[in-house]
Coordinates of C-alpha atoms in Angstrom, one line a residue:
Chain A
M1 CA 0.0 0.0 0.0
S2 CA 1.4 3.4 -0.9
V3 CA 1.8 6.0 1.8
V4 CA 0.7 9.5 1.1
I5 CA 2.9 12.1 2.7
V6 CA 0.8 14.7 4.4
K7 CA 2.1 18.1 3.5
E8 CA 1.4 21.3 5.4
K9 CA 0.6 24.4 3.3
Y10 CA 1.8 27.8 4.5
A11 CA 0.3 31.1 3.6
S12 CA 3.6 32.9 3.3
K13 CA 7.4 32.7 3.7
V14 CA 10.4 34.2 5.4
G15 CA 11.5 37.4 3.7
E16 CA 14.7 37.5 1.7
V17 CA 17.5 39.9 2.7
V18 CA 20.7 40.7 0.8
L19 CA 23.8 41.7 2.8
G20 CA 26.8 43.5 1.3
A21 CA 27.0 45.3 -2.0
T22 CA 29.4 44.8 -5.0
S23 CA 30.9 47.6 -7.0
D24 CA 28.0 47.8 -9.4
Q25 CA 25.7 48.0 -6.4
G26 CA 27.5 50.9 -4.8
G27 CA 29.9 49.0 -2.5
T28 CA 33.2 47.2 -2.7
R29 CA 32.4 43.6 -1.7
T30 CA 33.5 40.9 -4.1
S31 CA 30.3 38.9 -3.3
T32 CA 27.0 39.4 -1.5
V33 CA 25.1 37.0 0.8
T34 CA 21.3 36.4 0.6
V35 CA 19.5 34.9 3.5
G36 CA 15.9 33.9 4.2
G37 CA 13.2 33.1 1.6
D38 CA 12.2 29.8 3.4
S39 CA 8.7 28.6 2.6
T40 CA 8.6 25.7 5.1
L41 CA 9.6 24.8 8.6
P42 CA 13.4 24.3 8.7
Y43 CA 14.8 21.6 6.3
L44 CA 11.4 20.1 5.4
H45 CA 12.5 20.2 1.8
F46 CA 9.5 18.1 0.7
E47 CA 7.1 20.8 2.0
G48 CA 8.7 24.0 0.7
Q49 CA 11.8 25.7 -0.4
M50 CA 14.9 26.8 1.4
P51 CA 16.5 28.8 -1.4
N52 CA 19.4 30.2 0.6
R53 CA 21.6 28.1 2.9
P54 CA 22.3 29.4 6.4
V55 CA 25.6 31.2 6.7
I56 CA 28.3 31.7 9.3
A57 CA 29.8 35.0 10.3
M58 CA 33.0 34.8 12.3
E59 CA 33.7 37.3 15.1
V60 CA 36.5 39.8 14.8
N61 CA 37.1 42.3 17.6
D62 CA 38.9 45.7 17.3
I63 CA 40.8 44.8 20.5
P64 CA 42.5 41.5 21.5
P65 CA 39.7 39.2 22.9
T66 CA 39.5 37.6 26.3
W67 CA 38.5 34.3 24.8
S68 CA 39.4 30.8 26.0
E69 CA 42.8 29.6 25.0
A70 CA 41.0 26.6 23.4
I71 CA 40.0 29.1 20.7
T72 CA 42.8 31.7 20.6
K73 CA 45.5 29.1 20.0
Q74 CA 43.9 28.2 16.7
Y75 CA 44.3 31.8 15.4
G76 CA 48.0 32.5 16.0
D77 CA 49.3 36.0 16.0
V78 CA 46.4 38.0 14.5
F79 CA 44.6 39.6 17.4
A80 CA 46.5 42.9 17.3
D81 CA 45.4 43.5 13.7
P82 CA 41.6 43.1 13.0
A83 CA 42.2 43.2 9.2
L84 CA 44.6 40.3 9.4
W85 CA 42.3 38.5 11.8
A86 CA 39.3 38.9 9.4
K87 CA 41.4 37.7 6.4
K88 CA 42.3 34.6 8.3
C89 CA 38.7 33.9 9.1
V90 CA 37.7 34.1 5.5
D91 CA 40.8 32.5 3.8
E92 CA 41.5 29.7 6.3
F93 CA 38.3 29.1 8.2
G94 CA 35.8 29.8 5.4
A95 CA 33.7 32.5 7.1
D96 CA 30.8 33.6 4.9
L97 CA 30.7 37.0 6.6
I98 CA 32.8 38.9 9.1
Y99 CA 31.1 40.1 12.3
L100 CA 33.2 43.1 13.6
K101 CA 32.6 43.9 17.2
L102 CA 33.8 47.3 18.4
D103 CA 34.5 46.7 22.1
G104 CA 37.4 49.2 22.0
A105 CA 34.8 52.0 21.9
D106 CA 33.6 51.1 25.4
P107 CA 33.8 54.2 27.7
E108 CA 34.7 51.9 30.6
G109 CA 37.6 50.4 28.5
L110 CA 39.8 52.0 25.8
N111 CA 37.1 54.5 25.0
R112 CA 38.1 54.7 21.3
S113 CA 36.7 57.5 19.2
P114 CA 34.1 57.0 16.5
E115 CA 36.8 58.0 14.0
D116 CA 39.1 55.3 15.3
C117 CA 36.3 52.8 14.9
A118 CA 35.6 53.9 11.3
R119 CA 39.3 53.5 10.5
V120 CA 39.2 49.9 11.8
L121 CA 36.1 49.3 9.6
K122 CA 37.9 50.5 6.5
E123 CA 40.9 48.3 7.2
V124 CA 38.7 45.3 7.5
L125 CA 36.7 46.2 4.4
A126 CA 39.9 46.5 2.5
A127 CA 41.2 43.1 3.8
V128 CA 38.2 40.9 2.9
G129 CA 35.6 40.7 0.1
V130 CA 32.8 39.2 2.1
P131 CA 29.9 41.4 3.6
L132 CA 30.4 42.7 7.1
I133 CA 28.3 42.8 10.2
V134 CA 29.3 45.6 12.6
E135 CA 28.1 46.0 16.2
G136 CA 29.1 48.6 18.8
C137 CA 30.4 48.1 22.3
G138 CA 27.1 47.9 24.1
D139 CA 27.1 51.3 25.7
T140 CA 24.0 52.9 24.2
A141 CA 25.1 56.5 24.2
K142 CA 28.5 55.7 22.8
D143 CA 27.1 53.3 20.2
N144 CA 24.8 56.0 18.9
E145 CA 27.9 58.1 18.0
V146 CA 30.1 55.2 16.9
M147 CA 27.5 53.5 14.6
V148 CA 26.6 56.8 12.9
A149 CA 30.3 57.2 12.0
I150 CA 30.4 53.5 10.9
A151 CA 27.3 53.9 8.7
E152 CA 28.9 56.9 7.1
A153 CA 32.3 55.4 6.6
G154 CA 30.8 52.3 5.1
A155 CA 28.2 54.2 3.0
G156 CA 26.9 52.0 0.1
E157 CA 28.4 48.8 1.5
N158 CA 25.1 47.5 2.8
L159 CA 26.6 46.6 6.1
L160 CA 24.5 44.8 8.7
L161 CA 24.5 47.2 11.6
G162 CA 23.8 46.2 15.2
V163 CA 21.9 46.8 17.3
A164 CA 18.5 48.5 17.3
E165 CA 16.5 47.9 20.5
Q166 CA 13.0 49.0 21.6
D167 CA 14.2 52.0 23.5
N168 CA 17.0 52.9 21.2
Y169 CA 16.4 52.3 17.5
K170 CA 15.9 55.6 15.8
S171 CA 19.5 56.7 15.4
L172 CA 20.7 53.4 13.9
A173 CA 17.6 53.0 11.6
A174 CA 18.1 56.6 10.4
A175 CA 21.8 56.0 9.7
A176 CA 21.0 52.8 7.9
M177 CA 18.4 54.5 5.7
V178 CA 20.7 57.4 4.8
H179 CA 23.8 55.3 4.0
K180 CA 22.0 52.2 2.6
H181 CA 22.6 49.5 5.2
T182 CA 20.6 46.8 6.9
V183 CA 20.0 46.7 10.7
I184 CA 19.8 44.0 13.4
A185 CA 16.7 44.4 15.5
R186 CA 17.3 42.9 18.9
S187 CA 14.6 41.9 21.4
P188 CA 15.1 40.4 24.8
L189 CA 13.6 36.9 24.3
D190 CA 10.2 38.4 23.9
I191 CA 8.2 37.7 20.7
N192 CA 5.9 40.7 21.3
I193 CA 8.7 43.1 21.6
C194 CA 10.4 41.5 18.6
K195 CA 7.3 42.2 16.5
Q196 CA 6.8 45.7 17.9
L197 CA 10.4 46.7 17.2
N198 CA 10.0 45.7 13.6
I199 CA 6.9 47.7 13.3
L200 CA 8.6 50.8 14.8
I201 CA 11.7 50.5 12.6
N202 CA 9.5 50.0 9.5
E203 CA 7.4 53.0 10.5
M204 CA 10.5 55.1 10.3
G205 CA 10.8 54.2 6.6
L206 CA 13.3 51.3 6.6
P207 CA 11.8 48.5 4.4
L208 CA 11.2 45.1 5.9
N209 CA 13.9 43.6 3.7
K210 CA 16.5 45.7 5.4
I211 CA 15.9 44.2 8.9
I212 CA 17.4 41.0 10.4
I213 CA 16.0 40.0 13.8
D214 CA 18.0 38.9 16.8
P215 CA 15.5 37.5 19.3
T216 CA 18.5 36.9 21.6
V217 CA 20.0 33.5 22.2
A218 CA 21.4 31.5 25.1
G219 CA 24.1 28.9 25.3
L220 CA 23.4 25.2 25.7
G221 CA 22.3 24.5 29.3
F222 CA 21.4 28.1 29.9
G223 CA 17.9 28.4 28.4
I224 CA 18.4 27.3 24.8
E225 CA 15.1 25.5 24.9
Y226 CA 13.3 28.8 25.6
V227 CA 15.2 30.4 22.8
Y228 CA 14.1 27.6 20.5
S229 CA 10.5 28.2 21.4
I230 CA 10.7 31.9 20.7
L231 CA 12.5 31.4 17.4
E232 CA 9.9 28.7 16.5
R233 CA 7.0 31.2 17.1
A234 CA 8.7 33.8 14.9
R235 CA 9.1 31.2 12.1
L236 CA 5.5 30.1 12.4
G237 CA 4.5 33.7 12.4
A238 CA 6.4 34.3 9.1
L239 CA 4.9 31.2 7.5
G240 CA 1.5 32.3 8.7
N241 CA 1.9 35.6 6.8
D242 CA 2.8 37.8 9.7
K243 CA 4.9 40.3 7.7
M244 CA 6.2 41.9 10.9
L245 CA 7.8 38.7 12.0
S246 CA 9.0 37.5 8.7
M247 CA 12.6 38.6 8.8
P248 CA 15.6 36.2 8.7
I249 CA 17.1 35.5 12.1
I250 CA 20.7 36.1 13.4
C251 CA 22.0 34.3 16.5
N252 CA 25.2 35.4 18.2
V253 CA 25.9 31.9 19.4
G254 CA 29.7 32.2 19.7
H255 CA 29.4 34.9 22.3
E256 CA 26.6 33.1 24.3
A257 CA 28.1 29.6 24.2
N258 CA 31.4 30.9 25.4
R259 CA 29.8 32.6 28.4
C260 CA 28.9 29.1 29.7
K261 CA 31.2 27.7 32.3
E262 CA 31.3 24.4 30.6
A263 CA 33.1 26.1 27.7
N264 CA 35.7 27.6 29.9
M265 CA 36.6 25.6 33.0
T266 CA 40.0 24.0 32.8
N267 CA 40.7 20.3 32.8
A268 CA 42.2 20.7 36.3
D269 CA 39.0 22.3 37.7
F270 CA 36.7 19.6 36.4
P271 CA 38.7 16.5 35.3
E272 CA 35.4 14.5 35.0
W273 CA 34.2 16.9 32.3
G274 CA 36.8 15.8 29.8
E275 CA 39.2 17.9 27.7
L276 CA 38.5 21.7 27.5
D277 CA 39.5 21.8 23.9
D278 CA 36.7 19.3 23.1
R279 CA 34.2 20.9 25.4
N280 CA 34.6 24.3 23.9
I281 CA 34.1 23.0 20.4
L282 CA 31.1 21.0 21.4
W283 CA 29.4 23.7 23.4
E284 CA 29.6 26.2 20.6
S285 CA 28.8 23.8 17.8
I286 CA 25.8 22.1 19.6
S287 CA 24.4 25.5 20.6
A288 CA 24.7 26.5 16.9
S289 CA 23.1 23.4 15.6
A290 CA 20.1 23.9 17.9
C291 CA 19.7 27.4 16.4
L292 CA 20.0 26.0 12.9
Q293 CA 17.3 23.4 13.6
V294 CA 14.8 26.2 14.3
G295 CA 15.6 28.1 11.2
T296 CA 18.4 30.6 12.0
S297 CA 19.9 32.2 8.9
I298 CA 23.0 33.8 10.3
L299 CA 25.2 32.2 13.0
V300 CA 27.9 34.4 14.6
M301 CA 30.7 32.0 15.8
R302 CA 34.3 32.0 17.2
N303 CA 35.9 28.6 17.4
P304 CA 37.2 27.6 13.9
I305 CA 36.8 23.9 14.6
A306 CA 33.2 24.4 15.7
V307 CA 32.7 26.5 12.5
A308 CA 33.9 23.6 10.4
L309 CA 31.6 21.1 12.2
V310 CA 28.6 23.3 11.8
K311 CA 29.3 23.9 8.1
K312 CA 29.3 20.1 7.7
N313 CA 26.0 20.0 9.5
I314 CA 24.6 22.7 7.2
D315 CA 25.7 20.7 4.1
E316 CA 23.9 17.6 5.5
L317 CA 20.7 19.5 6.3
M318 CA 20.6 21.2 2.9
S319 CA 21.3 18.1 0.9
V320 CA 17.9 16.9 -0.3
Chain B
M1 CA -9.8 38.1 9.3
I2 CA -10.7 39.1 5.7
I3 CA -13.0 42.1 5.3
F4 CA -15.3 42.4 2.3
G5 CA -16.4 46.0 2.0
E6 CA -20.2 46.0 1.6
R7 CA -20.9 49.6 0.6
I8 CA -21.0 49.3 -3.3
N9 CA -24.6 48.0 -3.3
G10 CA -27.5 49.3 -5.3
M11 CA -29.7 49.1 -2.1
Y12 CA -27.9 52.3 -1.0
T13 CA -29.5 55.3 -2.7
D14 CA -26.2 56.9 -3.9
I15 CA -25.1 53.7 -5.5
G16 CA -28.5 52.9 -7.0
D17 CA -28.7 56.3 -8.6
A18 CA -25.2 56.1 -9.9
L19 CA -25.9 52.7 -11.5
R20 CA -28.9 54.1 -13.3
A21 CA -27.1 57.2 -14.4
K22 CA -23.9 55.4 -15.2
D23 CA -22.0 57.8 -12.9
P24 CA -18.8 56.2 -11.8
K25 CA -17.9 58.7 -9.1
P26 CA -19.9 57.3 -6.1
L27 CA -18.6 53.8 -6.9
Q28 CA -15.0 55.0 -7.1
Y29 CA -15.4 57.1 -4.0
W30 CA -16.6 54.1 -2.0
A31 CA -14.0 51.8 -3.5
T32 CA -11.1 54.1 -2.3
K33 CA -12.8 54.8 1.0
Q34 CA -13.4 51.2 1.9
E35 CA -9.8 50.3 0.9
E36 CA -8.6 53.0 3.3
G37 CA -10.9 51.7 6.0
G38 CA -9.3 48.2 5.9
A39 CA -11.3 46.2 3.3
H40 CA -9.4 43.4 1.6
Y41 CA -12.1 42.7 -1.0
L42 CA -14.9 44.9 -2.4
D43 CA -18.4 43.4 -2.7
L44 CA -20.2 44.6 -5.8
N45 CA -24.0 44.2 -5.8
S46 CA -26.3 46.0 -8.3
G47 CA -29.3 45.3 -6.1
P48 CA -32.8 45.8 -7.7
A49 CA -31.7 49.1 -9.2
I50 CA -31.1 47.6 -12.6
P51 CA -33.6 45.5 -14.7
K52 CA -32.7 41.9 -15.2
E53 CA -31.9 42.2 -18.9
E54 CA -29.4 45.0 -18.2
R55 CA -27.6 43.3 -15.3
A56 CA -24.7 41.7 -17.3
A57 CA -23.8 45.1 -18.8
A58 CA -24.2 46.7 -15.3
Y59 CA -21.7 44.2 -13.7
E60 CA -19.2 44.8 -16.6
W61 CA -19.5 48.5 -16.0
M62 CA -19.1 48.2 -12.2
V63 CA -16.0 46.0 -12.5
N64 CA -14.4 48.4 -14.9
V65 CA -15.0 51.6 -13.0
V66 CA -13.9 50.2 -9.7
Q67 CA -10.8 48.6 -11.1
E68 CA -9.8 52.1 -12.6
V69 CA -9.2 53.4 -9.1
C70 CA -8.6 50.4 -6.8
E71 CA -6.3 47.4 -6.7
L72 CA -8.5 45.3 -4.4
P73 CA -9.9 42.0 -5.6
L74 CA -13.7 41.9 -6.1
V75 CA -16.7 39.9 -4.9
L76 CA -19.4 39.7 -7.5
D77 CA -22.6 39.6 -5.6
S78 CA -25.7 38.6 -7.5
T79 CA -28.2 35.8 -8.0
N80 CA -27.9 36.4 -11.8
Y81 CA -25.0 34.1 -12.9
D82 CA -24.9 35.6 -16.4
A83 CA -24.2 39.0 -14.9
I84 CA -21.5 37.4 -12.6
E85 CA -19.9 35.7 -15.6
A86 CA -19.8 38.9 -17.5
G87 CA -18.1 40.6 -14.6
L88 CA -15.6 37.7 -14.0
K89 CA -14.3 38.0 -17.6
L90 CA -13.1 41.5 -16.8
C91 CA -11.6 41.0 -13.3
K92 CA -7.9 41.6 -13.2
R93 CA -7.4 39.7 -9.9
P94 CA -9.0 36.4 -8.8
A95 CA -12.5 37.3 -7.7
I96 CA -15.2 35.6 -5.5
I97 CA -18.6 34.6 -6.7
N98 CA -21.3 35.5 -4.2
S99 CA -23.2 33.2 -4.0
V100 CA -24.6 29.7 -4.5
D101 CA -26.9 27.6 -2.3
A102 CA -27.1 23.8 -1.9
E103 CA -29.0 23.2 -5.2
P104 CA -27.2 20.9 -7.6
D105 CA -27.9 22.7 -10.8
K106 CA -26.8 26.1 -9.4
M107 CA -23.7 24.5 -7.9
D108 CA -22.9 23.0 -11.2
R109 CA -23.0 26.4 -13.0
V110 CA -21.1 28.2 -10.2
F111 CA -18.3 25.8 -9.6
T112 CA -17.7 25.3 -13.3
M113 CA -17.4 29.1 -13.5
A114 CA -15.1 29.3 -10.5
M115 CA -12.7 26.8 -12.0
Q116 CA -12.8 28.5 -15.3
Y117 CA -12.1 32.0 -13.9
N118 CA -9.9 31.0 -10.9
A119 CA -12.5 32.4 -8.6
G120 CA -13.6 31.7 -5.0
V121 CA -17.2 30.9 -4.1
V122 CA -19.5 31.9 -1.3
G123 CA -21.8 28.9 -0.4
L124 CA -25.0 29.6 1.5
C125 CA -26.4 27.2 4.1
M126 CA -29.8 27.0 2.5
N127 CA -31.7 25.4 -0.5
K128 CA -34.7 26.3 -2.5
K129 CA -36.9 25.8 0.6
G130 CA -35.2 28.6 2.4
I131 CA -33.0 29.2 5.4
P132 CA -33.4 26.5 8.1
L133 CA -33.4 27.6 11.8
D134 CA -31.7 24.5 13.0
H135 CA -27.9 24.4 12.9
D136 CA -27.9 20.7 12.0
L137 CA -29.6 21.4 8.7
R138 CA -27.4 24.4 8.0
V139 CA -24.3 22.2 8.5
A140 CA -25.8 19.5 6.2
F141 CA -26.1 22.1 3.4
A142 CA -22.6 23.3 4.1
M143 CA -21.3 19.8 3.8
E144 CA -23.1 19.3 0.5
I145 CA -21.5 22.4 -0.8
V146 CA -18.0 21.4 0.5
A147 CA -18.3 17.9 -1.1
T148 CA -19.4 19.4 -4.4
A149 CA -16.7 22.0 -4.4
D150 CA -14.1 19.4 -3.7
G151 CA -15.4 17.3 -6.5
Y152 CA -14.8 20.2 -8.9
G153 CA -11.3 20.6 -7.5
L154 CA -11.9 24.0 -5.8
P155 CA -9.3 24.4 -3.0
M156 CA -11.0 24.8 0.4
E157 CA -9.3 28.2 1.0
D158 CA -11.4 29.5 -2.0
L159 CA -14.7 28.3 -0.6
Y160 CA -16.5 30.6 1.9
I161 CA -19.4 29.0 3.8
D162 CA -22.0 31.5 4.9
P163 CA -24.3 30.2 7.7
L164 CA -26.7 33.2 7.0
I165 CA -27.4 35.5 9.9
L166 CA -30.8 37.1 10.1
P167 CA -31.9 40.4 11.9
V168 CA -31.9 40.0 15.6
N169 CA -35.0 42.2 15.9
V170 CA -37.2 39.6 14.0
A171 CA -35.2 36.4 14.2
Q172 CA -33.4 36.4 17.5
E173 CA -33.0 32.6 17.7
H174 CA -30.8 32.5 14.6
A175 CA -27.7 34.0 16.1
L176 CA -26.9 31.1 18.3
Q177 CA -27.5 28.6 15.5
V178 CA -25.2 30.6 13.2
L179 CA -22.4 30.4 15.9
E180 CA -22.9 26.7 16.3
T181 CA -22.8 26.2 12.5
L182 CA -19.5 28.1 12.3
R183 CA -18.0 25.8 15.0
L184 CA -19.2 22.6 13.2
V185 CA -18.2 23.7 9.7
K186 CA -14.7 24.3 11.0
T187 CA -14.5 20.8 12.7
L188 CA -16.3 18.5 10.3
S189 CA -13.9 18.7 7.3
N190 CA -10.1 18.9 7.0
P191 CA -9.0 21.0 5.4
A192 CA -12.0 23.2 6.5
P193 CA -13.5 25.7 4.1
R194 CA -13.4 29.4 5.0
T195 CA -16.4 31.0 6.6
V196 CA -18.2 34.3 5.9
I197 CA -21.3 36.2 7.1
G198 CA -23.2 39.2 5.9
L199 CA -22.6 40.9 9.3
T200 CA -24.8 44.0 8.9
N201 CA -27.8 41.7 8.5
V202 CA -27.8 41.1 12.3
S203 CA -28.7 44.7 12.9
Q204 CA -31.0 45.4 10.0
K205 CA -34.0 47.5 11.0
S206 CA -32.8 47.9 14.6
P207 CA -32.6 51.6 15.7
N208 CA -29.5 53.5 14.5
N209 CA -28.1 54.0 18.0
I210 CA -27.6 50.3 18.5
T211 CA -26.7 48.9 15.0
N212 CA -23.0 49.5 15.4
L213 CA -23.0 47.8 18.8
L214 CA -24.8 44.8 17.5
N215 CA -22.4 44.5 14.5
R216 CA -19.3 44.8 16.7
T217 CA -20.5 42.4 19.4
F218 CA -21.6 39.8 16.9
L219 CA -18.4 40.0 15.0
A220 CA -16.3 39.2 18.1
M221 CA -18.6 36.3 18.9
A222 CA -18.6 34.9 15.4
V223 CA -14.8 35.2 15.0
S224 CA -14.3 33.2 18.2
A225 CA -16.7 30.5 16.8
G226 CA -14.7 30.2 13.6
L227 CA -15.5 33.1 11.3
D228 CA -12.7 34.0 8.8
S229 CA -14.3 36.8 6.9
A230 CA -17.3 39.2 6.8
I231 CA -19.1 41.3 4.4
M232 CA -19.3 44.4 6.6
N233 CA -18.9 48.1 7.0
A234 CA -15.2 48.6 6.4
N235 CA -15.5 52.3 7.5
D236 CA -16.6 51.7 11.1
D237 CA -13.2 52.0 12.6
D238 CA -14.3 50.5 15.9
L239 CA -15.7 47.5 14.0
V240 CA -12.3 47.0 12.2
D241 CA -10.6 47.3 15.6
V242 CA -12.9 44.6 17.0
A243 CA -11.8 42.3 14.2
A244 CA -8.1 43.0 14.9
T245 CA -8.5 42.6 18.6
T246 CA -10.5 39.4 18.5
E247 CA -7.7 37.9 16.3
I248 CA -5.1 38.9 18.9
L249 CA -7.1 37.6 21.9
L250 CA -7.7 34.3 20.1
G251 CA -4.0 33.9 19.5
H252 CA -4.4 33.9 15.7
K253 CA -1.8 36.6 15.4
I254 CA 1.1 37.5 17.7
Y255 CA 0.5 40.5 19.9
A256 CA 2.5 43.7 19.5
D257 CA 1.6 47.1 21.0
S258 CA 0.9 48.4 17.5
Y259 CA -1.3 45.5 16.4
L260 CA -4.2 47.8 15.3
K261 CA -1.9 49.5 12.8
V262 CA -0.5 46.2 11.6
F263 CA -4.0 44.9 10.9
R264 CA -4.6 47.7 8.5
A265 CA -1.2 47.5 6.8
R266 CA -0.9 45.7 3.6

């Protein structure tokens, strides 16, 4: 007896967003990245299309990072030079995009000027051909200055600029509109605020295909199931024709997984946990895989071995 | 919630006069105004203003003048299928045929047209004997229409079952039967057809100061029973707000502070 596969029909799909701009599009990237466009729940290729594969952005910082040695020893001597660091991520580790984090701007730290930050951006833009994601230091007032300078310095490059939040989105959205960039809209694990923020940004005049949503993520063991449920609701909203929830999703999984103690404690502290090198890779790659399973389009990652593992996972998930 | 704007109907004096005088302005005014109010479709009904032999030409004219100013898809509302077919030929976007009851010969004509012109169909829960009071009989008619539509290959999202609401001032007992019919129509077949009502009927001939309240209250009740769409006053802002709010409270859409604005956005 033949079995008829029951297929779900969806009213709509996730919006498509293009990142980066080549020279004929007003930028200097050698290639662009397109994400989203999914018309099914993740990887149910028999029900709908996933025209664009998920991508990995690798994190580069403007100052040397305080990451676990399990990661830093794989990079060698690049941390003093963000351009060199970015180039290594692309050439050796296969990063699809570079995520440039401007921690050096932090008023509590080096307090670098917006001009210094813009200089770093230009160096990284010159070193690699992939599209860039740029995020400030996390100090709202300072980021409003820094990101305006970044938007101007990268005018026409269609950078993905982070982050717009419910109580601070106007300056970033305006800068993105003027200089032709895309923005990350971040909400604190709250689907209602996620939707509301998209509405607010869109009301300012930024089109929906210039927004990527970051519903916030947690590392494995620290609430990733809750993250999963929020991302799932966003995806079901998109497929159910909720235009204000239909943007592709970014997850900064490298940052979150590496905040977990399991990814950092030394072998001597917890000998029964096994080798730190393995733990660090697994914590980041499994956190990333969970995000992939629920339809994340852009993963921001740190550990190059974890990146390679997740790329393999993406290949398998995308092979029909 | 899908809103069919009801206002372009020859029963209204301005539209009736316009149809007789071939004056496009009132139709075009209401097309634009209903679109601004939140309508997703525009119902076109010549009403008795036009003699039978001129109906086909009247529907052609209505479709053309409305499409000149408005991008919304149309609902061709008539018991005269030649007039509907004349209008369907001119529709730029997939339209809806309003309506057919559970009579085999009528269903044959209407579903054949629907497949030919890629149109949806409103199916009324009645037959030539009239509208039953009892929800069981209403549901039986609905299922006959569902089965026939399915036989013609009409997708269930293109079929709109109308349980037929009557004015509360003369037929109070019908409201509850309509709600029960909506519930059953949504549970008895999978995939279920869509549902629709002519909302304003519920308040026909009630005093003006309570018609809006009746419409708004019954809309909320009907949507929670399984109503997907209504032929209604798209320019009663409070009524459109009730539609949006009911959707949110039932969990059909995800809440955001600006949900009223989103409901009206296209």
